[in-house]
Short mmCIF file of C-alpha atoms in Angstrom, two decimals:
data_model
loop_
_atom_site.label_atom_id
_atom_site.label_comp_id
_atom_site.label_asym_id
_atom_site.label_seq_id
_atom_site.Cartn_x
_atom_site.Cartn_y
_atom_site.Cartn_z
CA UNK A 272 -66.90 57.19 76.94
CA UNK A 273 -66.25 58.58 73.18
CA UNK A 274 -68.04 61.33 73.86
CA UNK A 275 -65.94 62.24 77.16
CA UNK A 276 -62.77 61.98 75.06
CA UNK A 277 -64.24 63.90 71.67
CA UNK A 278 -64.38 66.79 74.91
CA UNK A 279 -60.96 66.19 76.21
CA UNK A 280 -59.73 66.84 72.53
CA UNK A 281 -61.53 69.97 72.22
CA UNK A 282 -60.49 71.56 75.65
CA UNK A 283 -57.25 71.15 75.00
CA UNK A 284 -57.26 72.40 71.10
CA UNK A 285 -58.98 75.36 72.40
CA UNK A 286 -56.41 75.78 75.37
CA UNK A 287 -53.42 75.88 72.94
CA UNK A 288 -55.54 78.35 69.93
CA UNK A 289 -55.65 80.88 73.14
CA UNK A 290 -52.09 80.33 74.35
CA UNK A 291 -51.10 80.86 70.56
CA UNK A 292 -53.61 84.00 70.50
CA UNK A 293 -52.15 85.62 73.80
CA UNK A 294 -48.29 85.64 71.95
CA UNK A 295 -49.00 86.80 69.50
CA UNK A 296 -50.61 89.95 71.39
CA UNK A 297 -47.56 90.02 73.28
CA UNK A 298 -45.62 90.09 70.15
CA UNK A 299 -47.03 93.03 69.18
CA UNK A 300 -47.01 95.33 72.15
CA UNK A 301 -43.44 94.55 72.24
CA UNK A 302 -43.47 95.64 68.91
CA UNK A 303 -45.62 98.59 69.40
CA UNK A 304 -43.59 99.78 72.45
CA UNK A 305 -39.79 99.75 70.31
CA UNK A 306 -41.02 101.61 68.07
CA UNK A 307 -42.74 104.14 70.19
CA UNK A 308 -38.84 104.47 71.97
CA UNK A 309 -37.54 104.76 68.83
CA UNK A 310 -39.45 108.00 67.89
CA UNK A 311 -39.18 109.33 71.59
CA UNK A 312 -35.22 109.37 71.15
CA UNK A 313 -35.65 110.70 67.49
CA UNK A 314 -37.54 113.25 69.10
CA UNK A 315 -35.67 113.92 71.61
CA UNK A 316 -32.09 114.20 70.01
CA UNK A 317 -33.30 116.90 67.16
CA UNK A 318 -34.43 118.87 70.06
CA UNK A 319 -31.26 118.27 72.63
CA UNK A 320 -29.74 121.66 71.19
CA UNK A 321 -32.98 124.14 71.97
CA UNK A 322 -33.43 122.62 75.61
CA UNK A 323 -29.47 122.96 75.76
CA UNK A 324 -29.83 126.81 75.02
CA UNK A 325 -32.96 127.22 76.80
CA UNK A 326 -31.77 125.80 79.80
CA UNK A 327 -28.68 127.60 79.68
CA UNK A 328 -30.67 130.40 79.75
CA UNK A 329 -32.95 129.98 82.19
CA UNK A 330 -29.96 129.65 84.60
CA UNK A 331 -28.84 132.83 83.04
CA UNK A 332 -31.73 134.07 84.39
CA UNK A 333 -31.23 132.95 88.10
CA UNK A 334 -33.93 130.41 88.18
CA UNK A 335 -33.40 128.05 91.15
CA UNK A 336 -32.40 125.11 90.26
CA UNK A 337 -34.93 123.36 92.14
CA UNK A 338 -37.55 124.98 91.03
CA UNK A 339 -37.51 123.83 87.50
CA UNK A 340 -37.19 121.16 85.69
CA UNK A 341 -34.00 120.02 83.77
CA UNK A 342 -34.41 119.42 80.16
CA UNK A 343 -31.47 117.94 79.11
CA UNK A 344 -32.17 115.23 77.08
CA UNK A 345 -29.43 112.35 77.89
CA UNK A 346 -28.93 110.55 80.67
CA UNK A 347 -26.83 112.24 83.61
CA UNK A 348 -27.54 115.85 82.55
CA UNK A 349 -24.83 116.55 80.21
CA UNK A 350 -24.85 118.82 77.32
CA UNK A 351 -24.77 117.45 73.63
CA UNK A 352 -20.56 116.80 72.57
CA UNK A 353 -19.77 120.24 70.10
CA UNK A 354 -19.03 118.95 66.50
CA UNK A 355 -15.46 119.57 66.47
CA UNK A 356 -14.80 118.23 62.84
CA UNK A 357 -16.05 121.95 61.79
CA UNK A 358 -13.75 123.88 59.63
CA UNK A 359 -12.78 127.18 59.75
CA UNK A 360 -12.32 129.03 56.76
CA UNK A 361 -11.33 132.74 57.75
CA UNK A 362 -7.74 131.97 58.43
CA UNK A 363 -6.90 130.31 55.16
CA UNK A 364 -9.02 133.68 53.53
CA UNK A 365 -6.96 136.18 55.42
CA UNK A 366 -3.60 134.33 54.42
CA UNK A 367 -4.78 135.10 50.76
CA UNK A 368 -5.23 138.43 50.88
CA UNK A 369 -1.96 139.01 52.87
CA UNK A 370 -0.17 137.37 49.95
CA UNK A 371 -1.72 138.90 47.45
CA UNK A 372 -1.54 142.31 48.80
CA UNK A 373 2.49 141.39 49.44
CA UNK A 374 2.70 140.35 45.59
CA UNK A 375 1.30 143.64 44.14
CA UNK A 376 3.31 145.80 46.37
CA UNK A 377 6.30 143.93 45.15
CA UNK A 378 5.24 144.52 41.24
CA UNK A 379 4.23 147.79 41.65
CA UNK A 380 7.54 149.03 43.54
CA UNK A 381 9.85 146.61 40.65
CA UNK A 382 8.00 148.95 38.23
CA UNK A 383 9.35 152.23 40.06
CA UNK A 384 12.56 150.83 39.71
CA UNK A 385 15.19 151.61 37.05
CA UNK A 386 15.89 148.66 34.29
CA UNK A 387 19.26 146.70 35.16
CA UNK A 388 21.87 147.59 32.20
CA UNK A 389 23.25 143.73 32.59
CA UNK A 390 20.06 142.32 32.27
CA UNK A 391 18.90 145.23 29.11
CA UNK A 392 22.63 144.18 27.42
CA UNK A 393 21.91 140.45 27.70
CA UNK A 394 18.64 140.84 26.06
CA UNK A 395 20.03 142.11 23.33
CA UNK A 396 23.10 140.13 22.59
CA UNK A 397 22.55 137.15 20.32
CA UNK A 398 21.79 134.01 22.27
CA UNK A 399 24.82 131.49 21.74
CA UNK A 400 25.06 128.85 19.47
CA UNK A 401 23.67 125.25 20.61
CA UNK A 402 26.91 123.70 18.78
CA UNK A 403 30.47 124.40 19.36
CA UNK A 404 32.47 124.98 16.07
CA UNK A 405 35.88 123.23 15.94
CA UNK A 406 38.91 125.17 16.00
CA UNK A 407 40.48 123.87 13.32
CA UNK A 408 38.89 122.48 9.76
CA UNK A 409 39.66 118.84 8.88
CA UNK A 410 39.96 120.61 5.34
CA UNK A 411 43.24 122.65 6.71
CA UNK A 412 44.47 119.82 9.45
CA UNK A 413 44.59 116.23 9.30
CA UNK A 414 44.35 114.91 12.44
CA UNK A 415 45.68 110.80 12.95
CA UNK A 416 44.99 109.01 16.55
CA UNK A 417 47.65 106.58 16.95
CA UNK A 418 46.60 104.15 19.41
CA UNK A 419 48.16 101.39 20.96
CA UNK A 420 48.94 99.39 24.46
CA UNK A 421 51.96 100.78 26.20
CA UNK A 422 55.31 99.58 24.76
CA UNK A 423 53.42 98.65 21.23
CA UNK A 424 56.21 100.91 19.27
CA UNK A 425 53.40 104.06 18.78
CA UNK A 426 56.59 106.66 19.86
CA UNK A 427 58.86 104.89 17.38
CA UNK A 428 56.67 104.36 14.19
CA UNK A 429 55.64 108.47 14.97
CA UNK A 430 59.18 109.67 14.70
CA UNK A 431 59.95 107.82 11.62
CA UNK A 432 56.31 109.35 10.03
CA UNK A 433 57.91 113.08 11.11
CA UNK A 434 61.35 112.43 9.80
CA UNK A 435 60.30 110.67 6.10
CA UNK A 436 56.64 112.62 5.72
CA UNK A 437 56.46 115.96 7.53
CA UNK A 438 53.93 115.15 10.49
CA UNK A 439 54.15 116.75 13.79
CA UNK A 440 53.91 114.07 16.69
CA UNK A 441 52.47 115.22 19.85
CA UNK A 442 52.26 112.93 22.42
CA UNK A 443 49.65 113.18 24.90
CA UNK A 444 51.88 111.67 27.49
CA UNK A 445 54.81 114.00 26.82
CA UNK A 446 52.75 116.73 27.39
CA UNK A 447 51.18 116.24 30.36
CA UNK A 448 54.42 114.99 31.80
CA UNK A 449 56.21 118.35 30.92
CA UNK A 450 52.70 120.06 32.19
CA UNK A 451 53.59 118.83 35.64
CA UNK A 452 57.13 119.90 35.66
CA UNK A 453 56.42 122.94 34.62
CA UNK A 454 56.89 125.32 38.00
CA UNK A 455 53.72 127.00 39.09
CA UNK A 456 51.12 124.49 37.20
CA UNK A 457 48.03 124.43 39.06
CA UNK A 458 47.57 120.53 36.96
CA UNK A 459 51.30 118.94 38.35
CA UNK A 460 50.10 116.95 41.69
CA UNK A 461 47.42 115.79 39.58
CA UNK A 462 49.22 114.66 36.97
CA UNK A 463 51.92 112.94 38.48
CA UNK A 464 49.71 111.07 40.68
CA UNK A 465 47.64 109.85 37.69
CA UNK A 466 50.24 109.11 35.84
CA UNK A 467 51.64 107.46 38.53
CA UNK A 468 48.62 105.24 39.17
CA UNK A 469 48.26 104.12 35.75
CA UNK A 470 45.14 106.46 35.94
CA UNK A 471 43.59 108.35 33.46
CA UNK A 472 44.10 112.33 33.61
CA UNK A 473 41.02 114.48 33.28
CA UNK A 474 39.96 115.05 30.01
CA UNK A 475 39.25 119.08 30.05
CA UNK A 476 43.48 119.18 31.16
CA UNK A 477 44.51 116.77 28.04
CA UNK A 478 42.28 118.27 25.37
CA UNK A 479 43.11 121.91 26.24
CA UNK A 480 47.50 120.59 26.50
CA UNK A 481 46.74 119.02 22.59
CA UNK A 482 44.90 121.78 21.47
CA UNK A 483 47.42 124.81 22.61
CA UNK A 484 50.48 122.68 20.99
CA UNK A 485 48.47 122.29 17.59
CA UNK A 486 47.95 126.13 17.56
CA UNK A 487 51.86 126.59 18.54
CA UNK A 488 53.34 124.64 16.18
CA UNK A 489 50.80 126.10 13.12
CA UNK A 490 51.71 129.64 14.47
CA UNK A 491 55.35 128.97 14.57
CA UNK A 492 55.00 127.94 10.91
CA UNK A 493 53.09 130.88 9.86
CA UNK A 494 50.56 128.61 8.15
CA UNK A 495 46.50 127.07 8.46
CA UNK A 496 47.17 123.47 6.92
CA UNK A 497 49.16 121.09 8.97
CA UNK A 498 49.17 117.16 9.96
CA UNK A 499 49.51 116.03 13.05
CA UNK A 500 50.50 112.85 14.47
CA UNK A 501 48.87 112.79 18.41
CA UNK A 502 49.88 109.13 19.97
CA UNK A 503 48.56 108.03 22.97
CA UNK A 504 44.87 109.90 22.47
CA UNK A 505 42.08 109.42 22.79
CA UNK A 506 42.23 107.19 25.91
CA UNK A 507 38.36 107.20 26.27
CA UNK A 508 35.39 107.70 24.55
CA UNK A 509 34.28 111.01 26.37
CA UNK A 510 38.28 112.64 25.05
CA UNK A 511 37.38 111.45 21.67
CA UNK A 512 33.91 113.21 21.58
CA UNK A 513 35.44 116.18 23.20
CA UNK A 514 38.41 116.40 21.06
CA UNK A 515 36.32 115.90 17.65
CA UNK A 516 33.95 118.07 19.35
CA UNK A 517 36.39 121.61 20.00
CA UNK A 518 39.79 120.66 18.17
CA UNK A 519 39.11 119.03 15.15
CA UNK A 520 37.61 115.65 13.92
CA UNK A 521 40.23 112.99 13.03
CA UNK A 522 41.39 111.36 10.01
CA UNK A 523 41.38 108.00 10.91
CA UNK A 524 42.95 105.96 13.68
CA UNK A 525 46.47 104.06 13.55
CA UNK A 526 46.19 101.21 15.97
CA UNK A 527 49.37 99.43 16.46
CA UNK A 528 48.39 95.92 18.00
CA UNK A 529 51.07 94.04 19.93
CA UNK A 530 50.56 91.40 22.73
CA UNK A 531 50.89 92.15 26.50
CA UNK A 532 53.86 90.00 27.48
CA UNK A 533 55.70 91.44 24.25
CA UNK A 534 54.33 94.95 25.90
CA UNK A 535 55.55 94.31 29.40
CA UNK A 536 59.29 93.07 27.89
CA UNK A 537 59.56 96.49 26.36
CA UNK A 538 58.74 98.53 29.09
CA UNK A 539 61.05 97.04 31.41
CA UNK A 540 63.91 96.95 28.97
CA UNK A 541 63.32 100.30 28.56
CA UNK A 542 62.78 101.43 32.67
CA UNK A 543 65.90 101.19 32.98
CA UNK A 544 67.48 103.72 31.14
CA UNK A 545 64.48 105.83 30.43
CA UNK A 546 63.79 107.80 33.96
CA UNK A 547 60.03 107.28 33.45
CA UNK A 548 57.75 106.50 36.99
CA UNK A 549 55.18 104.42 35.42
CA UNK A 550 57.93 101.87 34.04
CA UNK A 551 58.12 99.51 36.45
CA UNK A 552 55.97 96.10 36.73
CA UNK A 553 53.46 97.82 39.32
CA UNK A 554 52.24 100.51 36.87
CA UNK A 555 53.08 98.65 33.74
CA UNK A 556 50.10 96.08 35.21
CA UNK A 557 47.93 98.86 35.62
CA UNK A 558 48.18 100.41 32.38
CA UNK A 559 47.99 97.25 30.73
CA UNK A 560 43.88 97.17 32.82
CA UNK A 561 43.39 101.19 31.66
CA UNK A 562 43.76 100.26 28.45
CA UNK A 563 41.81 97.16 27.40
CA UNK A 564 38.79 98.68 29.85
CA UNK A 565 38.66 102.10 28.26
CA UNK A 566 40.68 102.70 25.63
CA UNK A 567 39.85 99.67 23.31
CA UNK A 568 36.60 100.80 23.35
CA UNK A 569 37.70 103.55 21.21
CA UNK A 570 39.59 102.00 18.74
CA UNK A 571 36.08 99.74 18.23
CA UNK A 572 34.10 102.88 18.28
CA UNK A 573 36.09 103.93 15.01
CA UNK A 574 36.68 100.32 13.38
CA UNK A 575 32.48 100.50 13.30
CA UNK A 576 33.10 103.91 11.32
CA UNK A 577 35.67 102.10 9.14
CA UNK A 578 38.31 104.57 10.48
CA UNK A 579 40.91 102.13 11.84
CA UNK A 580 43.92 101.17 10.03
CA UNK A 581 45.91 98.01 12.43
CA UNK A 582 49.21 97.17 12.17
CA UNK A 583 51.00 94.28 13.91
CA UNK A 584 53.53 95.59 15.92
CA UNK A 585 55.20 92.32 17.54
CA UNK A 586 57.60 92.67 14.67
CA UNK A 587 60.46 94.90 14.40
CA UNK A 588 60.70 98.43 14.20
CA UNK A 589 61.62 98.27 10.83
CA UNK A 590 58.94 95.74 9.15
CA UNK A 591 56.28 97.43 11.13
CA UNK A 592 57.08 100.78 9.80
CA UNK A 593 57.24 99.67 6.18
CA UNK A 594 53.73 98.12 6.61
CA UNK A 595 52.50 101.12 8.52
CA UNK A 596 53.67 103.23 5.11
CA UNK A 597 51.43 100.73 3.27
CA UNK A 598 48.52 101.25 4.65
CA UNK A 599 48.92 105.01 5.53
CA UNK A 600 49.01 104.65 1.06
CA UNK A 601 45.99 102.99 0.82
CA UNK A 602 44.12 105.44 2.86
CA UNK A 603 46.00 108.98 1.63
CA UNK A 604 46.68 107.36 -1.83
CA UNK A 605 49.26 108.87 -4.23
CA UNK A 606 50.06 112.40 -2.60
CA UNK A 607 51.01 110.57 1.08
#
């Protein structure tokens, strides 16, 4: 009975060692026969574009279709797909030599040519100056802005300054206002509706107005040396750069300091006998916002240069003037 079963065992041990034996033979036909595909199609794609031509001409030939055998290589019988990613170069070579060839016959007929005098004459003038040169020397004309908010007193202290010590007052608004009544000024509709507006006037139009009464009133006098009183400018930072820039750099700056409901009490006082269009409440408002937005910039643009001489003007005409005289002393000394 052992025995039998010692058989049993060995039967089947050697039934599974062949089973084992035959897959892995199978394994490696499979094997054997993938890779053998693989190197067909290798074969067969590197050679798809010679049968391609040689078939094509065969049938070039007239060979019957029938009687010979079709080599394309993929299934179906069409021809390989033509690489279309292939660029062309001649185009972007004959666009180069058209250009160049159109450049040289341009220099070459520009040398035929005779020289342009405007161009020869502009070579040879001197090339302008990078700065502008005032037109008047702070050593000949003493410039003083007199700022303040409108109604502070600047008109009133000015006169007083003209009558007692010689200065000429121009006012920035009384010039533009007789600019646009003047007939055939191309500047009036823009000036009266600035002015009207509480708005600002352009700069070039102000500057150009000071400047042209300055050189009146030294010609009139026959003289180079002159002081001049100019109330109500510069308004804005960009008119004092521009002024200092092609007029003449200023003194200092008399700022005459008052508050806005004094301001506004003024104005209206005075509406009604002056004529003016900006004094009434609407435009008195608005000048009030001009003001502290752009011009007290300016008067703290020249306090930081230690150029600003304030004066309280709530006061009276008369105790503001005498303490405008004081401190005009302290700054001119002796010979104000």
């Amino acid at each position: 009975m052992a025995s039998r079963q010692a058989f049993r065992s060995l039967a089947a041990s050697t039934t599974t060692t062949s089973s084992t034996l035959r897959a892995a033979a199978l394994s490696r036909r499979c094997a054997s026969t993938l890779q053998n595909t693989t190197r067909r199609s290798i074969t067969s794609s590197s050679s798809s574009n010679t049968q391609w031509t040689s078939s094509t001409f065969q049938q070039g030939q007239g060979r019957s279709a029938g009687s010979s055998k079709r080599s394309y290589s993929t299934p179906g019988g069409s021809p390989p797909p033509r690489d279309t990613n292939k660029i062309s170069f001649w185009p972007f070579v004959a666009l180069i030599a058209l250009t160049s060839g159109g450049y040289m016959l341009l220099v070459n007929r520009r040398k035929d040519m005779p020289p342009n005098p405007t161009s020869a004459s502009a070579a040879a003038a001197p090339a302008p100056s990078s700065t502008t040169t005032p037109a008047f020397s702070p050593a000949d004309v003493t410039v003083i802005f007199v700022l303040g908010g409108p109604g502070a007193g600047k008109g009133t202290q000015c006169a007083r300054l003209v009558r007692d010590y010689g200065f000429t007052h121009l006012s920035a608004g009384d010039l533009l206002r007789a600019e646009q009544d003047r007939p055939g000024s191309q500047y009036g509709q823009l000036i009266r509706d600035c002015i009207k507006n509480g708005a600002i006037v352009p700069m070039e139009v102000t500057v150009a107005l000071l400047e042209n009464a300055m050189r009146d009133t030294l010609a009139a006098a026959k003289t180079k040396t002159g002081r001049f009183l100019i109330d109500g400018f510069p308004r804005k930072m960009d008119q004092a750069f521009k002024f200092e820039e092609v007029v003449c750099p200023a003194k200092m700056v008399l700022f005459y300091d008052c508050p806005e409901q004094e301001m506004e009490k003024r104005l209206l006082e005075r509406g009604k006998t002056s004529g003016r269009e900006d004094d009434n409440a609407e435009s008195i408002r608005k000048r009030f916002r001009t003001f502290v937005e752009t011009s007290m910039p300016v008067v703290d643009h020249y306090e930081r240069e230690g150029k600003v001489v304030k004066v309280d003007s709530t006061p009276g005409p008369e105790k503001v003037y005498e303490e405008t005289r004081n401190q005009l002393r302290r700054v001119f000394g002796d010979k104000f």
